[in-house]
Amino acid sequence: MADEALLQPATVVAVRDLTPTVRSLEILPADGILPFTPGSHIAVQVCINGRPDRRHYSLLGRPEDGCYRIAVRRMPHSRGGSIFMWDLREGDALAVSAPRNAFPLKGGGSAYLLIAGGIGITPIHAMAMALADAEAPFRLLYGVRSRSDAPFGDALATRLGNRLELVVEEEGGLIDMAAAFAPLPDNGEAYVCGPMGMLEAALAGWRAAGRPAERLRFETFGNSGHRAAQPFIVRVPDLGREIRVEANQTMLDALDAAGVEVLSDCRRGECGLCNVDVVACEGELDHRDVFLSEGQKAEGRQLCACVSRVAGGSVTIRTGYRPL
Amino acid sequence: MSETRSYPLNAWYAAAWDTDIGKTLLARTICDTAVVLYRRRDGSVAALEDACWHRQAPLSMGRLDGDNVVCGYHGLVFNGDGRCVRMPSQETLNPSACVRSFPVVERHRHIWLWMGDPALADPSRVPDLHWNDDPAWAGDGRTIHAKCNYRLVVDNLMDLTHETFVHGSSLGNDAIAEAAFESTHNERYAYITRWMKNIDPPPFWASQLGKPGKVDRWQIIRFEPPGTVTIDVGVAPVGTGAPEGDRGAGVNGFVLNTMTPETESTTHYFWNFCRGYRLGEQRLTNEIRDAITRVFGEDELMFAAQQKGIERNPHRGFNNLNIDAGSLWARRLIQQMVEAERPRSRLAAE
């Protein structure tokens, strides 16, 4: 859904480093917080190259904490959001939306499997705590690069005990989706938040297990791909345009800045409104959306401009525009 | 917003009688939220917010397909958990597509919904209306759509002196308005206990007892927040020991009431009268149900008129009397629940 939520003035009341690359921020709106449930996020107004934009962050903790708590990873190829957030200090003013939940936890379920990768732990953390409080049966698989880069790793281990399984990539760990899903009862749900590779493995494993699609819940903010973000060229022959997309810019923003009209709504690779036809491609398409099916992605004839990219080279596209 | 809400959300509310819900879509507003209710094939009840995720069309205008609801506008399909299971013209499901689902418990002949934080929905906190389906009791009731805030119905039930004046021809007589009463309370309930000893029974109770002479009459009202009132009522021939605990010679019934806010100014009021005597007589069940329907019709008129009066002068407030002790304890218990839900900012808490 297009983010039209009203923004409220707020203050950063605490800043704390969780790991060398992950920092938590506590934010207190002037009018107090609104209630929220696990999986909720807020929009934060950021300023990038002097222009306002919005970024979405999952809420940690619970309303009783009396503030909104988020965690932000410093991204090496940030489009500007994480740099803005990392520049915030205690006492700084900012603007945030009311909480919204597009990743709600089912109440009263018989079994839950939570899977997090890296900073994807943020919504899963709130879910794990809520399920632990409710004494619901669940497991959390948490994939991290190294033990020193596992935000909340120690706190989760203390609270969850053997319900937490930390999978450390540096130590050769890899989440085996088939094995993870096997013990889950038929009516159990899995919740996934992590990088694109992890999500795709989960989607493929879930389908292979013959489980219904709606019981695999996931959230992606469309900010990770199979390849590092690089600049590339997009050509629009119908409009006679050739546009450079910077590494820290989305194709949709580059098209928009160049005056090429493309519809969009969610801007996180879910709704498919910004989907354009691929006429030709030099370089590898890096699909970062969850709108196109695996088959459609393999065909390589469509691209969701809000999140997806080309890894080096160029792409020739057709928008909905048909010259008179 | 939350400043003016008169009801808590973290509570079980009766949304319907068990017989109201079948394998068809029922739209009902509960706590100012539009809800659609239906039974799955296994008999369990699903409750979803009655607004499609896509463009807010009421799902109740769609149709049931097995255990799923098909939106009547563009055909998005949702399961009983509110998860979207089908979308038109695309190969994948939008992962954000879901509608809110509400925890449901079916108990004591009612369908109870939890409108607040689902993590707190503890079935053991469903209000106690066990007489409704206890074989030692028989009876039947109805639903009143009361044109007033739900607390006005609570007030009504917590102070039965109104029977003398509103229901003078059936239940009330001067004895109620004259008898002393005791107001007590604990963490969970507020009570009003009234014994009217050695009195002439009112017409209804004289016919139920079927014996001539003076009686000891009791009314023991119990409020359970936010909206449940059970009233232990009955008469026994005077001197047979009812006030001391032996009701064996008398007749005993329970007036069971649970009020659910529909909006701030309207209420779903579910009532039942269960009796502990002549259990097998369906004719008596129907007679009493119809008689109470007429009696409660007198209350309905007062509810609507009182609500109008309040809306005309919203800031005037009430002047309370000694007889309002029960209602004031009830309102205090409600207020504690409402305040417990008010979001607190950390600065305010310090």
XYZ file of C-alpha atoms in Angstrom:
674
model
C 0.000 0.000 0.000
C 1.269 3.459 -0.803
C 2.588 5.010 2.348
C 0.363 7.986 2.987
C 0.371 7.580 6.757
C 0.485 10.844 8.659
C 3.786 11.630 10.310
C 4.029 12.763 13.922
C 6.867 14.676 15.543
C 9.057 12.500 17.760
C 12.363 12.495 19.594
C 15.236 10.029 19.678
C 15.513 9.165 23.367
C 18.225 6.502 23.255
C 20.865 5.244 20.836
C 22.754 2.031 21.486
C 25.122 -0.063 19.382
C 24.134 -3.721 19.386
C 26.932 -4.882 17.080
C 29.553 -2.988 15.069
C 26.992 -2.589 12.243
C 23.618 -2.651 14.014
C 22.336 0.129 16.191
C 19.109 0.378 18.141
C 17.134 3.597 18.445
C 14.393 4.389 20.924
C 11.896 6.909 19.614
C 9.239 8.724 21.614
C 6.475 10.549 19.716
C 5.396 13.864 21.247
C 1.861 12.516 21.754
C 2.973 9.157 23.116
C 3.014 5.826 21.369
C 0.073 3.956 19.885
C -0.542 0.268 20.587
C 1.096 -2.234 18.236
C 1.373 -5.992 17.800
C 4.393 -8.179 16.864
C 5.371 -7.752 13.203
C 4.386 -4.064 13.111
C 6.556 -1.387 11.565
C 6.695 2.384 11.508
C 7.670 4.713 8.685
C 10.433 7.179 9.504
C 10.993 10.307 7.472
C 14.592 10.417 6.299
C 16.392 13.067 4.326
C 18.438 11.931 1.349
C 20.411 14.433 -0.711
C 18.222 17.156 0.744
C 14.966 15.444 -0.233
C 12.502 13.833 2.179
C 11.855 10.111 1.781
C 10.526 7.337 3.989
C 12.024 4.159 5.366
C 10.201 1.413 7.229
C 11.514 -0.245 10.382
C 10.033 -3.140 12.311
C 9.222 -2.492 15.947
C 11.061 -4.394 18.647
C 9.648 -5.032 22.065
C 6.107 -4.214 23.074
C 3.913 -1.198 23.785
C 4.539 -1.502 27.535
C 8.105 -0.339 26.867
C 6.582 3.108 26.344
C 8.507 3.956 23.175
C 9.116 2.716 19.648
C 12.307 0.696 19.469
C 13.914 -0.119 16.128
C 17.237 -1.512 14.941
C 19.099 -0.239 11.895
C 21.965 -1.893 10.059
C 24.515 0.362 8.424
C 24.431 -0.624 4.772
C 27.606 -0.350 2.712
C 25.547 0.492 -0.404
C 22.917 2.535 1.383
C 20.584 4.557 -0.766
C 20.887 7.080 2.031
C 18.404 5.787 4.600
C 20.765 3.922 6.878
C 23.315 6.757 6.782
C 20.618 9.209 7.859
C 19.521 6.905 10.661
C 23.090 6.327 11.857
C 23.644 10.094 12.077
C 20.824 10.453 14.618
C 21.809 11.263 18.190
C 19.936 11.276 21.466
C 17.627 14.288 21.576
C 17.343 14.657 17.782
C 13.912 15.389 16.372
C 12.380 13.266 13.625
C 8.982 12.350 12.209
C 7.396 8.902 12.394
C 4.101 7.318 11.364
C 1.682 5.313 13.487
C 2.500 1.588 13.647
C 1.107 -0.614 10.897
C 1.164 -4.377 10.703
C 1.508 -6.109 7.343
C 3.179 -9.137 8.985
C 0.795 -10.112 11.784
C 1.325 -13.177 13.920
C -1.599 -15.563 13.945
C -3.188 -15.850 17.374
C -3.734 -19.211 19.012
C -1.797 -21.244 16.444
C -0.800 -24.803 17.253
C 2.836 -24.465 16.136
C 5.102 -21.760 14.806
C 8.448 -21.718 13.042
C 10.311 -18.419 12.922
C 13.219 -17.926 10.515
C 15.355 -14.799 10.545
C 18.435 -13.809 8.612
C 20.673 -10.926 9.714
C 18.804 -7.698 10.345
C 15.624 -9.577 9.385
C 15.597 -10.523 13.062
C 13.790 -7.277 13.934
C 10.139 -8.298 13.341
C 10.911 -11.914 14.294
C 12.363 -10.779 17.646
C 9.025 -9.250 18.705
C 7.205 -12.400 17.557
C 9.548 -14.705 19.475
C 9.125 -12.699 22.661
C 5.332 -12.664 22.317
C 5.187 -16.410 21.651
C 7.503 -17.089 24.583
C 5.273 -14.984 26.845
C 2.205 -16.828 25.582
C 3.985 -20.176 26.134
C 3.123 -21.104 22.536
C 5.094 -23.913 20.854
C 7.673 -22.412 18.498
C 11.257 -22.558 17.220
C 13.469 -19.781 15.963
C 16.163 -20.385 13.364
C 18.422 -17.372 13.238
C 21.005 -17.157 10.468
C 23.934 -14.780 10.976
C 27.312 -14.224 9.303
C 29.317 -14.488 12.518
C 28.661 -14.775 16.216
C 29.880 -11.212 16.731
C 27.331 -9.936 14.216
C 24.164 -11.406 15.718
C 21.985 -8.622 17.093
C 19.957 -9.836 20.093
C 21.749 -13.196 19.881
C 22.625 -13.335 23.588
C 19.297 -11.977 24.815
C 17.378 -14.423 22.632
C 19.509 -17.335 23.797
C 18.803 -16.419 27.415
C 15.064 -16.051 26.918
C 14.457 -18.885 24.463
C 16.976 -21.524 25.512
C 16.936 -24.467 23.129
C 14.011 -23.031 21.149
C 16.655 -20.842 19.468
C 19.019 -22.297 16.916
C 21.742 -19.918 15.828
C 23.069 -20.824 12.367
C 26.446 -19.202 11.771
C 27.548 -18.837 8.155
C 31.217 -18.258 9.085
C 31.183 -21.665 10.777
C 29.737 -23.329 7.699
C 26.134 -23.205 8.942
C 23.255 -23.141 6.473
C 19.554 -23.388 7.250
C 18.163 -26.605 5.787
C 14.614 -25.566 4.916
C 13.327 -29.073 4.242
C 14.573 -30.265 7.636
C 13.225 -27.135 9.313
C 9.732 -27.552 7.875
C 9.442 -31.311 8.325
C 8.462 -31.357 12.032
C 5.934 -28.528 11.612
C 2.333 -29.829 11.763
C 0.167 -29.351 8.659
C -1.658 -26.381 10.163
C 1.562 -24.776 11.449
C 2.803 -21.481 10.084
C 6.302 -20.298 9.257
C 7.386 -16.657 9.422
C 10.439 -15.583 7.451
C 12.347 -12.338 7.336
C 15.809 -12.249 5.848
C 17.817 -11.719 2.685
C 16.417 -12.644 -0.716
C 18.364 -15.895 -0.957
C 16.971 -17.119 2.353
C 13.431 -16.145 1.380
C 13.671 -17.913 -1.962
C 15.013 -21.049 -0.317
C 12.102 -20.927 2.129
C 9.524 -20.400 -0.626
C 10.970 -23.263 -2.682
C 11.197 -25.596 0.330
C 7.652 -24.758 1.412
C 6.277 -25.491 -2.044
C 8.302 -28.702 -2.317
C 6.777 -29.836 0.973
C 3.329 -29.363 -0.556
C 2.276 -26.830 2.051
C -0.332 -24.099 1.322
C 1.243 -20.807 0.263
C -0.717 -18.708 2.756
C 0.895 -20.448 5.731
C 4.365 -19.204 4.814
C 4.365 -15.634 6.058
C 7.178 -13.307 5.051
C 8.060 -9.685 4.924
C 10.610 -8.069 2.690
C 11.399 -4.454 2.257
C 12.925 -5.238 -1.123
C 16.387 -4.149 -0.148
C 18.441 -7.225 -0.798
C 19.256 -9.101 -3.979
C 21.426 -11.867 -5.313
C 24.115 -9.452 -6.376
C 25.526 -6.277 -4.929
C 23.876 -3.145 -6.265
C 25.797 -1.640 -9.195
C 25.063 1.198 -11.579
C 23.392 0.172 -14.846
C 21.776 1.706 -17.912
C 18.099 1.442 -18.705
C 16.900 2.147 -22.251
C 13.317 3.059 -23.139
C 13.178 3.040 -26.957
C 9.508 4.085 -27.136
C 10.498 7.316 -25.441
C 13.971 7.524 -26.915
C 15.581 7.617 -23.475
C 18.727 6.158 -21.993
C 19.006 6.572 -18.233
C 21.723 5.714 -15.769
C 20.607 4.075 -12.517
C 23.112 4.725 -9.722
C 24.099 2.004 -7.275
C 22.274 3.769 -4.467
C 19.170 4.523 -6.531
C 16.203 2.381 -7.567
C 15.317 1.977 -11.227
C 11.880 3.379 -10.436
C 13.376 6.543 -8.933
C 15.742 6.941 -11.893
C 12.864 6.561 -14.380
C 10.779 8.977 -12.356
C 13.576 11.546 -12.142
C 13.981 11.302 -15.925
C 10.268 11.896 -16.455
C 9.430 8.345 -17.573
C 6.020 7.584 -16.089
C 5.611 4.232 -14.344
C 2.868 3.450 -11.828
C 3.881 2.240 -8.388
C 2.276 1.618 -5.031
C 4.018 -0.528 -2.423
C 7.613 0.252 -3.527
C 8.825 -2.948 -1.935
C 8.314 -5.492 -4.672
C 4.914 -6.832 -3.619
C 2.130 -5.268 -5.651
C 3.474 -5.507 -9.231
C 2.203 -2.118 -10.410
C 5.702 -0.983 -11.432
C 6.309 -4.150 -13.449
C 7.841 -3.312 -16.870
C 8.494 -5.502 -19.918
C 12.115 -6.468 -20.561
C 12.904 -6.250 -24.284
C 16.608 -7.027 -24.034
C 19.198 -7.337 -21.316
C 22.979 -7.243 -21.221
C 23.934 -8.361 -17.757
C 22.134 -10.403 -15.186
C 18.612 -9.516 -14.023
C 18.586 -9.344 -10.231
C 14.942 -9.897 -9.296
C 14.335 -8.563 -5.783
C 10.532 -8.626 -5.815
C 8.038 -11.188 -4.553
C 5.355 -10.338 -7.120
C 6.699 -12.376 -10.047
C 6.630 -16.137 -9.745
C 9.785 -18.201 -9.983
C 8.769 -19.167 -13.521
C 8.179 -15.575 -14.564
C 11.551 -14.566 -13.134
C 13.268 -17.386 -15.036
C 11.672 -16.230 -18.292
C 13.274 -12.840 -17.757
C 10.652 -10.860 -19.643
C 9.440 -8.693 -16.768
C 11.050 -6.618 -14.025
C 9.632 -4.847 -10.972
C 11.267 -1.435 -11.231
C 10.845 -0.475 -7.569
C 13.345 -3.018 -6.254
C 14.856 -5.149 -9.022
C 18.076 -4.320 -10.849
C 20.589 -5.405 -13.448
C 23.965 -6.548 -12.191
C 26.269 -4.604 -14.518
C 25.396 -3.708 -18.083
C 22.078 -2.487 -19.358
C 18.454 -3.357 -19.853
C 16.016 -2.281 -22.555
C 12.457 -1.963 -21.327
C 8.987 -1.117 -22.492
C 6.639 0.739 -20.159
C 2.915 1.000 -20.761
C 3.495 3.999 -22.983
C 2.563 3.428 -26.640
C 3.552 6.297 -28.999
C 0.671 7.780 -31.017
C -9.702 8.905 20.275
C -8.942 6.554 23.198
C -9.866 9.377 25.613
C -13.540 9.011 24.823
C -13.868 5.239 24.376
C -16.115 3.898 27.134
C -15.236 0.212 26.753
C -12.054 -1.860 27.020
C -10.870 -3.875 24.016
C -8.977 -6.515 25.963
C -12.087 -8.420 26.993
C -14.354 -11.162 25.702
C -17.593 -9.816 24.260
C -20.605 -11.857 23.241
C -21.055 -11.227 19.524
C -23.973 -13.594 18.989
C -25.970 -16.555 20.238
C -24.516 -19.849 19.052
C -27.627 -20.296 16.907
C -27.078 -16.963 15.138
C -23.971 -18.251 13.331
C -24.164 -20.823 10.566
C -22.422 -21.615 7.298
C -23.317 -18.212 5.940
C -21.793 -14.740 6.329
C -23.156 -12.606 9.171
C -22.138 -8.944 9.439
C -22.151 -7.435 12.916
C -20.492 -4.358 14.394
C -18.695 -5.030 17.669
C -16.905 -2.240 19.540
C -17.202 0.103 16.566
C -15.500 -2.470 14.313
C -17.286 -4.153 11.423
C -16.906 -7.928 11.748
C -18.027 -10.817 9.544
C -18.772 -14.121 11.281
C -19.325 -17.637 9.928
C -18.864 -21.304 10.746
C -16.186 -23.414 9.130
C -17.026 -26.917 7.969
C -15.733 -28.348 11.262
C -18.231 -26.177 13.150
C -15.694 -23.731 14.564
C -16.488 -20.032 14.201
C -14.321 -17.564 12.261
C -14.473 -13.797 12.830
C -12.774 -11.414 10.397
C -12.744 -7.679 10.012
C -15.493 -6.969 7.504
C -13.356 -5.029 5.051
C -11.396 -6.529 2.168
C -7.656 -5.790 2.306
C -7.769 -4.696 -1.319
C -10.246 -1.808 -1.422
C -12.262 -2.118 1.793
C -15.375 -3.706 0.305
C -17.346 -5.488 3.066
C -16.477 -9.177 2.907
C -19.987 -9.921 4.182
C -21.233 -8.910 0.717
C -19.219 -11.775 -0.765
C -19.803 -15.502 -0.387
C -18.534 -18.480 1.522
C -16.537 -21.079 -0.409
C -15.914 -23.947 1.996
C -13.972 -22.412 4.879
C -12.962 -19.333 2.873
C -14.611 -15.992 2.148
C -14.632 -14.767 -1.444
C -14.803 -10.983 -1.690
C -17.854 -9.980 -3.673
C -16.014 -7.239 -5.519
C -12.780 -8.536 -7.128
C -12.698 -12.098 -5.902
C -9.808 -12.042 -3.428
C -10.182 -15.100 -1.198
C -9.400 -15.127 2.551
C -9.295 -18.065 4.932
C -10.714 -18.022 8.458
C -7.395 -16.767 9.830
C -7.679 -13.731 7.554
C -4.875 -14.890 5.252
C -5.357 -14.203 1.546
C -5.244 -17.515 -0.328
C -6.109 -16.342 -3.850
C -5.620 -13.191 -5.896
C -6.971 -12.467 -9.339
C -4.663 -12.313 -12.387
C -1.307 -12.973 -10.776
C 0.824 -16.020 -10.075
C 1.867 -15.120 -6.534
C 0.134 -13.915 -3.380
C 0.958 -10.461 -2.070
C 2.554 -11.286 1.290
C 0.952 -8.291 3.008
C -2.561 -9.321 2.008
C -4.547 -10.230 5.086
C -7.503 -9.016 7.063
C -7.626 -8.913 10.831
C -8.994 -12.033 12.467
C -10.371 -12.014 15.987
C -9.917 -14.734 18.606
C -13.197 -16.613 19.103
C -14.498 -18.820 21.904
C -17.868 -20.570 21.826
C -19.096 -21.028 25.385
C -22.353 -20.956 27.372
C -24.456 -20.626 24.197
C -22.622 -17.496 23.063
C -19.928 -16.678 20.483
C -17.335 -14.554 22.288
C -14.884 -12.275 20.462
C -11.703 -10.676 21.724
C -11.340 -7.249 20.112
C -7.998 -6.230 21.672
C -4.455 -7.628 21.673
C -4.801 -11.271 20.521
C -1.802 -12.279 22.628
C -3.847 -11.545 25.755
C -6.930 -13.525 24.676
C -7.159 -16.053 27.499
C -10.253 -18.292 27.151
C -10.383 -18.740 30.924
C -11.467 -15.097 31.129
C -14.761 -15.620 29.263
C -17.510 -14.253 31.550
C -19.285 -16.874 33.612
C -22.753 -17.569 32.177
C -22.648 -21.320 32.807
C -26.387 -21.520 33.666
C -27.065 -21.005 29.947
C -26.062 -24.563 29.111
C -26.135 -26.287 32.488
C -28.660 -29.183 32.479
C -29.735 -28.209 36.014
C -31.247 -25.064 34.553
C -33.756 -24.419 31.761
C -34.659 -21.289 29.866
C -34.345 -19.203 26.780
C -33.632 -15.611 25.917
C -33.366 -13.061 23.181
C -31.249 -10.195 21.889
C -32.164 -6.564 22.334
C -30.637 -3.924 20.107
C -30.499 -1.188 22.744
C -30.205 2.384 21.480
C -27.850 3.464 24.239
C -24.313 3.146 25.566
C -23.819 -0.302 27.119
C -23.163 1.159 30.566
C -26.725 2.446 30.742
C -27.914 -1.164 30.538
C -25.439 -2.112 33.269
C -26.775 0.749 35.415
C -30.309 -0.517 34.847
C -29.501 -4.044 35.988
C -27.392 -2.960 38.964
C -30.235 -0.958 40.449
C -33.478 -2.922 40.506
C -35.418 -0.210 42.327
C -36.402 0.739 38.780
C -38.601 -2.383 38.729
C -41.067 -0.659 41.021
C -41.521 2.182 38.580
C -40.760 0.762 35.122
C -42.183 -2.738 35.672
C -44.827 -2.075 38.322
C -47.366 -4.407 36.729
C -45.165 -7.506 36.666
C -41.972 -7.644 38.719
C -41.950 -4.595 40.859
C -43.715 -3.621 44.023
C -43.036 -1.162 46.806
C -41.004 -3.736 48.703
C -38.043 -3.405 46.321
C -37.864 0.334 46.584
C -38.173 0.119 50.367
C -35.844 -2.788 51.152
C -32.317 -2.157 52.320
C -29.530 -3.579 50.173
C -25.888 -4.363 50.604
C -23.203 -3.318 48.122
C -20.036 -5.465 48.111
C -17.176 -6.029 45.701
C -13.864 -7.744 45.086
C -11.214 -7.709 42.340
C -13.441 -9.473 39.852
C -17.075 -8.748 40.713
C -19.385 -6.101 42.154
C -22.500 -7.286 44.001
C -25.793 -5.866 45.175
C -27.682 -8.128 47.565
C -31.240 -7.396 48.587
C -33.492 -9.545 50.793
C -37.160 -8.618 51.091
C -38.494 -10.652 53.978
C -42.089 -11.502 54.793
C -43.640 -9.705 51.803
C -46.485 -10.345 49.381
C -44.909 -11.769 46.200
C -45.365 -9.792 42.968
C -47.658 -11.462 40.366
C -44.893 -13.216 38.426
C -43.341 -14.865 41.475
C -46.694 -15.762 43.034
C -47.542 -17.796 39.942
C -44.092 -19.451 39.761
C -44.204 -20.500 43.408
C -47.784 -21.727 43.155
C -48.342 -21.479 46.916
C -50.304 -18.822 48.776
C -48.907 -16.607 51.527
C -46.034 -14.313 52.360
C -42.560 -14.954 50.986
C -38.939 -14.078 51.482
C -37.677 -12.668 48.166
C -34.050 -12.260 47.080
C -32.147 -10.450 44.346
C -28.403 -11.027 44.288
C -26.851 -9.081 41.434
C -23.320 -9.836 40.276
C -21.452 -7.668 37.777
C -18.452 -8.960 35.872
C -16.722 -6.322 33.765
C -17.004 -5.095 31.168
C -20.626 -6.040 30.492
C -21.979 -9.155 32.197
C -24.634 -9.077 34.923
C -26.109 -12.204 36.477
C -29.035 -11.841 38.853
C -29.873 -14.630 41.277
C -33.593 -14.166 41.939
C -36.370 -16.070 43.648
C -38.884 -16.407 46.427
C -39.511 -18.960 49.176
C -42.404 -19.232 51.645
C -41.608 -17.097 54.636
C -39.897 -18.904 57.470
C -38.598 -21.846 55.371
C -34.992 -20.746 55.813
C -34.109 -19.169 52.458
C -32.211 -16.193 53.955
C -30.186 -18.693 56.001
C -29.288 -20.690 52.895
C -32.043 -23.295 52.467
C -33.961 -22.413 49.326
C -35.465 -25.909 49.011
C -39.053 -24.774 49.501
C -38.752 -21.908 47.030
C -38.219 -21.230 43.350
C -34.940 -19.879 41.976
C -33.986 -18.333 38.650
C -31.048 -16.510 37.109
C -31.476 -13.483 34.879
C -28.369 -13.661 32.680
C -27.358 -10.533 30.802
C -24.328 -9.683 28.741
C -23.961 -6.371 26.984
C -21.639 -5.775 24.054
C -20.952 -2.286 22.738
C -21.936 -2.060 19.110
C -20.980 1.613 19.022
C -20.648 4.221 21.752
C -24.401 4.764 21.585
C -25.805 1.326 20.712
C -25.570 -2.074 22.396
C -26.093 -5.737 21.612
C -27.879 -6.872 24.760
C -28.166 -10.667 25.122
C -30.398 -11.913 27.949
C -31.675 -15.221 29.183
C -33.806 -16.337 32.101
C -32.852 -19.742 33.447
C -34.967 -21.407 36.095
C -34.101 -24.223 38.433
C -37.606 -25.742 38.571
C -40.060 -27.458 36.150
C -37.116 -28.035 33.820
C -38.946 -30.175 31.288
C -41.714 -27.704 30.483
C -40.933 -26.029 27.166
C -44.310 -24.242 27.364
C -43.162 -22.506 30.551
C -39.829 -21.636 28.915
C -41.653 -19.914 26.066
C -44.159 -18.200 28.371
C -41.460 -16.735 30.588
C -39.324 -15.713 27.597
C -42.257 -13.901 26.004
C -43.277 -12.266 29.272
C -39.733 -10.991 29.881
C -39.544 -9.770 26.283
C -42.545 -7.539 27.071
C -41.039 -6.402 30.388
C -37.653 -5.596 28.833
C -39.457 -3.673 26.100
C -40.285 -1.163 28.826
C -36.557 -0.824 29.568
C -35.706 -0.368 25.885
C -37.889 2.718 25.696
C -36.152 4.176 28.733
C -32.653 3.349 27.361
C -33.274 5.181 24.093
C -34.873 8.160 25.799
C -32.072 8.396 28.385
C -29.373 8.222 25.688
C -31.083 11.035 23.803
C -31.209 13.111 26.967
C -27.498 12.550 27.587
C -26.618 13.489 24.009
C -28.606 16.676 24.380
C -26.504 17.644 27.422
C -23.314 15.615 27.120
C -21.383 17.572 29.754
C -24.036 17.669 32.444
C -23.155 14.276 33.957
C -25.161 12.297 36.486
C -26.142 13.044 40.045
C -25.690 9.838 41.965
C -27.706 8.499 44.869
C -27.148 5.821 47.451
C -29.038 3.371 45.205
C -26.339 3.802 42.539
C -23.616 2.032 44.532
C -23.780 -1.063 42.319
C -23.617 0.908 39.111
C -20.752 3.023 40.399
C -18.717 -0.052 41.397
C -19.434 -1.518 37.977
C -18.278 1.643 36.265
C -15.155 1.725 38.395
C -14.246 -1.837 37.383
C -14.851 -0.913 33.719
C -12.766 2.228 34.044
C -9.858 0.235 35.493
C -9.876 -1.969 32.383
C -10.093 1.005 30.026
C -7.247 2.788 31.765
C -5.040 -0.280 31.792
C -5.142 -0.181 27.986
C -4.327 3.456 27.543
C -0.937 3.672 25.832
C 1.547 5.208 28.193
C 4.497 7.184 27.057
C 7.594 6.494 29.045
C 7.841 10.103 30.178
C 4.308 10.002 31.528
C 5.056 6.795 33.396
C 8.075 8.256 35.156
